[in-house]
Amino acid sequence: MNQRDIRTILLVEDSLADAEMAMDALAGANLANPVVHLEDGVDCLDYLYCRGEWAGRDPVDPAVVLLDIKMPRMGGLEVLTQLRADDRFRRVPVVILSSSREESDLARSWDIGANAYVIKPVDVDQFFDAVRTLGQFWAVLNQAPE
């Protein structure tokens, strides 16, 4: 496998504490995939569409997008809606990370086309296990269409 085959895990999370925990958990999974952390939905779309500060980026889609729901400027559900409306990103796996247990957030996420919905546990070890397992599944085990 060359470097080009190892795609990025995109973590879109405005809470620095949650982002650091997720990055530590992914590092603990010993994945070869680089992790890119962005802080809101606007940055996420700029990254994916290679515009703004990401204009020179090699336009390779991420292996998975780990997406927080509640963020400033643009929330996760809005990002997900835009991705699912675009043929290019329709099949990119998106995992919603949320502290919300609201049934409406859960239902909307699935309706829009989330691939998974993970409630951020307050327990650090649980969060670690969840993110590590997610990283291994989406980056290594999941077989995506070419």
PDB file of C-alpha atoms in Angstrom:
ATOM      1  CA  MET A   1       0.000   0.000   0.000  1.00  0.00           C
ATOM      2  CA  ASN A   2       1.505   3.322  -0.939  1.00  0.00           C
ATOM      3  CA  GLN A   3       1.021   6.582   0.918  1.00  0.00           C
ATOM      4  CA  ARG A   4      -1.726   7.611  -1.509  1.00  0.00           C
ATOM      5  CA  ASP A   5      -3.885   4.645  -0.479  1.00  0.00           C
ATOM      6  CA  ILE A   6      -3.827   5.685   3.173  1.00  0.00           C
ATOM      7  CA  ARG A   7      -6.573   8.222   3.439  1.00  0.00           C
ATOM      8  CA  THR A   8      -7.110  10.833   6.097  1.00  0.00           C
ATOM      9  CA  ILE A   9      -9.475  10.592   9.031  1.00  0.00           C
ATOM     10  CA  LEU A  10     -11.191  13.967   9.206  1.00  0.00           C
ATOM     11  CA  LEU A  11     -12.191  15.014  12.715  1.00  0.00           C
ATOM     12  CA  VAL A  12     -14.543  18.005  12.807  1.00  0.00           C
ATOM     13  CA  GLU A  13     -15.001  19.032  16.423  1.00  0.00           C
ATOM     14  CA  ASP A  14     -15.127  22.474  18.049  1.00  0.00           C
ATOM     15  CA  SER A  15     -14.470  21.286  21.609  1.00  0.00           C
ATOM     16  CA  LEU A  16     -10.695  21.173  21.997  1.00  0.00           C
ATOM     17  CA  ALA A  17     -10.998  18.788  24.948  1.00  0.00           C
ATOM     18  CA  ASP A  18     -13.117  16.330  22.921  1.00  0.00           C
ATOM     19  CA  ALA A  19     -10.849  16.728  19.892  1.00  0.00           C
ATOM     20  CA  GLU A  20      -7.729  16.001  21.947  1.00  0.00           C
ATOM     21  CA  MET A  21      -9.349  12.919  23.443  1.00  0.00           C
ATOM     22  CA  ALA A  22     -10.370  11.706  19.989  1.00  0.00           C
ATOM     23  CA  MET A  23      -6.883  12.343  18.566  1.00  0.00           C
ATOM     24  CA  ASP A  24      -5.299  10.441  21.479  1.00  0.00           C
ATOM     25  CA  ALA A  25      -7.725   7.562  20.977  1.00  0.00           C
ATOM     26  CA  LEU A  26      -7.013   7.401  17.243  1.00  0.00           C
ATOM     27  CA  ALA A  27      -3.265   7.523  17.923  1.00  0.00           C
ATOM     28  CA  GLY A  28      -3.788   4.664  20.384  1.00  0.00           C
ATOM     29  CA  ALA A  29      -5.371   2.592  17.622  1.00  0.00           C
ATOM     30  CA  ASN A  30      -2.015   2.649  15.763  1.00  0.00           C
ATOM     31  CA  LEU A  31      -3.642   3.503  12.445  1.00  0.00           C
ATOM     32  CA  ALA A  32      -1.465   4.582   9.546  1.00  0.00           C
ATOM     33  CA  ASN A  33      -4.081   7.164   8.584  1.00  0.00           C
ATOM     34  CA  PRO A  34      -3.223  10.785   9.270  1.00  0.00           C
ATOM     35  CA  VAL A  35      -5.836  12.663  11.297  1.00  0.00           C
ATOM     36  CA  VAL A  36      -6.831  16.192  10.300  1.00  0.00           C
ATOM     37  CA  HIS A  37      -8.675  18.177  12.960  1.00  0.00           C
ATOM     38  CA  LEU A  38     -10.959  21.045  11.915  1.00  0.00           C
ATOM     39  CA  GLU A  39     -13.066  23.149  14.247  1.00  0.00           C
ATOM     40  CA  ASP A  40     -16.312  23.752  12.361  1.00  0.00           C
ATOM     41  CA  GLY A  41     -18.453  22.890   9.364  1.00  0.00           C
ATOM     42  CA  VAL A  42     -17.232  25.783   7.218  1.00  0.00           C
ATOM     43  CA  ASP A  43     -13.618  24.593   7.585  1.00  0.00           C
ATOM     44  CA  CYS A  44     -14.772  21.037   6.866  1.00  0.00           C
ATOM     45  CA  LEU A  45     -16.359  22.005   3.540  1.00  0.00           C
ATOM     46  CA  ASP A  46     -13.346  24.178   2.629  1.00  0.00           C
ATOM     47  CA  TYR A  47     -11.099  21.172   3.282  1.00  0.00           C
ATOM     48  CA  LEU A  48     -13.244  18.751   1.273  1.00  0.00           C
ATOM     49  CA  TYR A  49     -13.656  21.152  -1.654  1.00  0.00           C
ATOM     50  CA  CYS A  50      -9.957  22.198  -1.528  1.00  0.00           C
ATOM     51  CA  ARG A  51     -10.666  25.897  -1.162  1.00  0.00           C
ATOM     52  CA  GLY A  52      -9.561  28.702   1.143  1.00  0.00           C
ATOM     53  CA  GLU A  53      -6.524  27.644   3.183  1.00  0.00           C
ATOM     54  CA  TRP A  54      -6.859  24.139   1.708  1.00  0.00           C
ATOM     55  CA  ALA A  55      -6.723  25.305  -1.922  1.00  0.00           C
ATOM     56  CA  GLY A  56      -3.449  23.508  -2.673  1.00  0.00           C
ATOM     57  CA  ARG A  57      -4.458  20.213  -1.072  1.00  0.00           C
ATOM     58  CA  ASP A  58      -4.374  16.956  -3.027  1.00  0.00           C
ATOM     59  CA  PRO A  59      -8.118  16.330  -3.601  1.00  0.00           C
ATOM     60  CA  VAL A  60      -8.247  12.858  -2.017  1.00  0.00           C
ATOM     61  CA  ASP A  61     -11.432  12.145  -0.066  1.00  0.00           C
ATOM     62  CA  PRO A  62     -11.058  11.129   3.590  1.00  0.00           C
ATOM     63  CA  ALA A  63     -11.539   7.530   4.738  1.00  0.00           C
ATOM     64  CA  VAL A  64     -14.148   8.800   7.187  1.00  0.00           C
ATOM     65  CA  VAL A  65     -15.440  12.092   8.582  1.00  0.00           C
ATOM     66  CA  LEU A  66     -16.037  12.168  12.350  1.00  0.00           C
ATOM     67  CA  LEU A  67     -18.474  15.040  12.672  1.00  0.00           C
ATOM     68  CA  ASP A  68     -19.739  16.882  15.732  1.00  0.00           C
ATOM     69  CA  ILE A  69     -23.342  18.131  15.481  1.00  0.00           C
ATOM     70  CA  LYS A  70     -23.251  21.372  17.428  1.00  0.00           C
ATOM     71  CA  MET A  71     -20.538  23.737  16.174  1.00  0.00           C
ATOM     72  CA  PRO A  72     -20.230  27.472  15.527  1.00  0.00           C
ATOM     73  CA  ARG A  73     -20.699  28.888  11.993  1.00  0.00           C
ATOM     74  CA  MET A  74     -22.029  25.615  10.557  1.00  0.00           C
ATOM     75  CA  GLY A  75     -23.201  22.519  12.410  1.00  0.00           C
ATOM     76  CA  GLY A  76     -22.711  18.889  11.529  1.00  0.00           C
ATOM     77  CA  LEU A  77     -26.193  18.231  10.160  1.00  0.00           C
ATOM     78  CA  GLU A  78     -25.799  21.097   7.694  1.00  0.00           C
ATOM     79  CA  VAL A  79     -22.434  19.701   6.571  1.00  0.00           C
ATOM     80  CA  LEU A  80     -23.927  16.218   6.228  1.00  0.00           C
ATOM     81  CA  THR A  81     -26.845  17.594   4.178  1.00  0.00           C
ATOM     82  CA  GLN A  82     -24.420  19.260   1.752  1.00  0.00           C
ATOM     83  CA  LEU A  83     -22.222  16.171   1.458  1.00  0.00           C
ATOM     84  CA  ARG A  84     -25.154  13.874   0.724  1.00  0.00           C
ATOM     85  CA  ALA A  85     -26.473  16.281  -1.935  1.00  0.00           C
ATOM     86  CA  ASP A  86     -23.148  16.123  -3.818  1.00  0.00           C
ATOM     87  CA  ASP A  87     -22.374  13.083  -5.993  1.00  0.00           C
ATOM     88  CA  ARG A  88     -18.683  13.369  -5.174  1.00  0.00           C
ATOM     89  CA  PHE A  89     -19.187  13.062  -1.402  1.00  0.00           C
ATOM     90  CA  ARG A  90     -22.378  11.015  -1.256  1.00  0.00           C
ATOM     91  CA  ARG A  91     -20.479   7.848  -0.342  1.00  0.00           C
ATOM     92  CA  VAL A  92     -17.881   9.299   2.034  1.00  0.00           C
ATOM     93  CA  PRO A  93     -18.573   7.652   5.409  1.00  0.00           C
ATOM     94  CA  VAL A  94     -19.752  10.160   8.001  1.00  0.00           C
ATOM     95  CA  VAL A  95     -19.951   9.308  11.688  1.00  0.00           C
ATOM     96  CA  ILE A  96     -21.841  11.802  13.828  1.00  0.00           C
ATOM     97  CA  LEU A  97     -20.211  12.410  17.214  1.00  0.00           C
ATOM     98  CA  SER A  98     -22.660  14.112  19.515  1.00  0.00           C
ATOM     99  CA  SER A  99     -23.290  14.749  23.154  1.00  0.00           C
ATOM    100  CA  SER A 100     -26.978  14.972  22.225  1.00  0.00           C
ATOM    101  CA  ARG A 101     -29.297  12.145  23.157  1.00  0.00           C
ATOM    102  CA  GLU A 102     -32.202  14.008  21.556  1.00  0.00           C
ATOM    103  CA  GLU A 103     -34.209  11.640  19.419  1.00  0.00           C
ATOM    104  CA  SER A 104     -34.700  14.381  16.794  1.00  0.00           C
ATOM    105  CA  ASP A 105     -30.929  14.802  16.259  1.00  0.00           C
ATOM    106  CA  LEU A 106     -30.527  11.055  15.981  1.00  0.00           C
ATOM    107  CA  ALA A 107     -33.428  10.651  13.543  1.00  0.00           C
ATOM    108  CA  ARG A 108     -32.355  13.602  11.397  1.00  0.00           C
ATOM    109  CA  SER A 109     -28.792  12.307  11.198  1.00  0.00           C
ATOM    110  CA  TRP A 110     -29.966   8.933   9.908  1.00  0.00           C
ATOM    111  CA  ASP A 111     -32.511  10.530   7.557  1.00  0.00           C
ATOM    112  CA  ILE A 112     -29.867  12.778   6.010  1.00  0.00           C
ATOM    113  CA  GLY A 113     -27.500   9.854   5.537  1.00  0.00           C
ATOM    114  CA  ALA A 114     -25.131   9.430   8.475  1.00  0.00           C
ATOM    115  CA  ASN A 115     -23.324   6.087   8.496  1.00  0.00           C
ATOM    116  CA  ALA A 116     -23.228   5.963  12.291  1.00  0.00           C
ATOM    117  CA  TYR A 117     -24.254   8.042  15.295  1.00  0.00           C
ATOM    118  CA  VAL A 118     -22.115   7.894  18.403  1.00  0.00           C
ATOM    119  CA  ILE A 119     -23.110   9.645  21.602  1.00  0.00           C
ATOM    120  CA  LYS A 120     -20.056  11.151  23.251  1.00  0.00           C
ATOM    121  CA  PRO A 121     -19.847   9.476  26.612  1.00  0.00           C
ATOM    122  CA  VAL A 122     -18.761  11.508  29.590  1.00  0.00           C
ATOM    123  CA  ASP A 123     -16.575   8.565  30.550  1.00  0.00           C
ATOM    124  CA  VAL A 124     -13.109   9.058  29.042  1.00  0.00           C
ATOM    125  CA  ASP A 125     -12.307   5.344  28.710  1.00  0.00           C
ATOM    126  CA  GLN A 126     -15.588   4.684  26.927  1.00  0.00           C
ATOM    127  CA  PHE A 127     -14.918   7.579  24.571  1.00  0.00           C
ATOM    128  CA  PHE A 128     -11.419   6.226  23.868  1.00  0.00           C
ATOM    129  CA  ASP A 129     -12.743   2.762  23.093  1.00  0.00           C
ATOM    130  CA  ALA A 130     -15.512   4.125  20.871  1.00  0.00           C
ATOM    131  CA  VAL A 131     -13.209   6.341  18.810  1.00  0.00           C
ATOM    132  CA  ARG A 132     -10.470   3.715  18.557  1.00  0.00           C
ATOM    133  CA  THR A 133     -12.991   1.128  17.350  1.00  0.00           C
ATOM    134  CA  LEU A 134     -14.502   3.634  14.887  1.00  0.00           C
ATOM    135  CA  GLY A 135     -11.079   4.469  13.495  1.00  0.00           C
ATOM    136  CA  GLN A 136     -10.175   0.820  13.027  1.00  0.00           C
ATOM    137  CA  PHE A 137     -13.495  -0.002  11.413  1.00  0.00           C
ATOM    138  CA  TRP A 138     -13.730   2.889   8.955  1.00  0.00           C
ATOM    139  CA  ALA A 139     -10.042   3.146   8.108  1.00  0.00           C
ATOM    140  CA  VAL A 140      -9.136  -0.546   7.963  1.00  0.00           C
ATOM    141  CA  LEU A 141     -12.078  -2.945   7.865  1.00  0.00           C
ATOM    142  CA  ASN A 142     -14.766  -1.095   5.931  1.00  0.00           C
ATOM    143  CA  GLN A 143     -14.749  -1.853   2.210  1.00  0.00           C
ATOM    144  CA  ALA A 144     -15.727   1.257   0.256  1.00  0.00           C
ATOM    145  CA  PRO A 145     -16.760   1.268  -3.409  1.00  0.00           C
ATOM    146  CA  GLU A 146     -14.059   2.461  -5.812  1.00  0.00           C
TER     147      GLU A 146
END
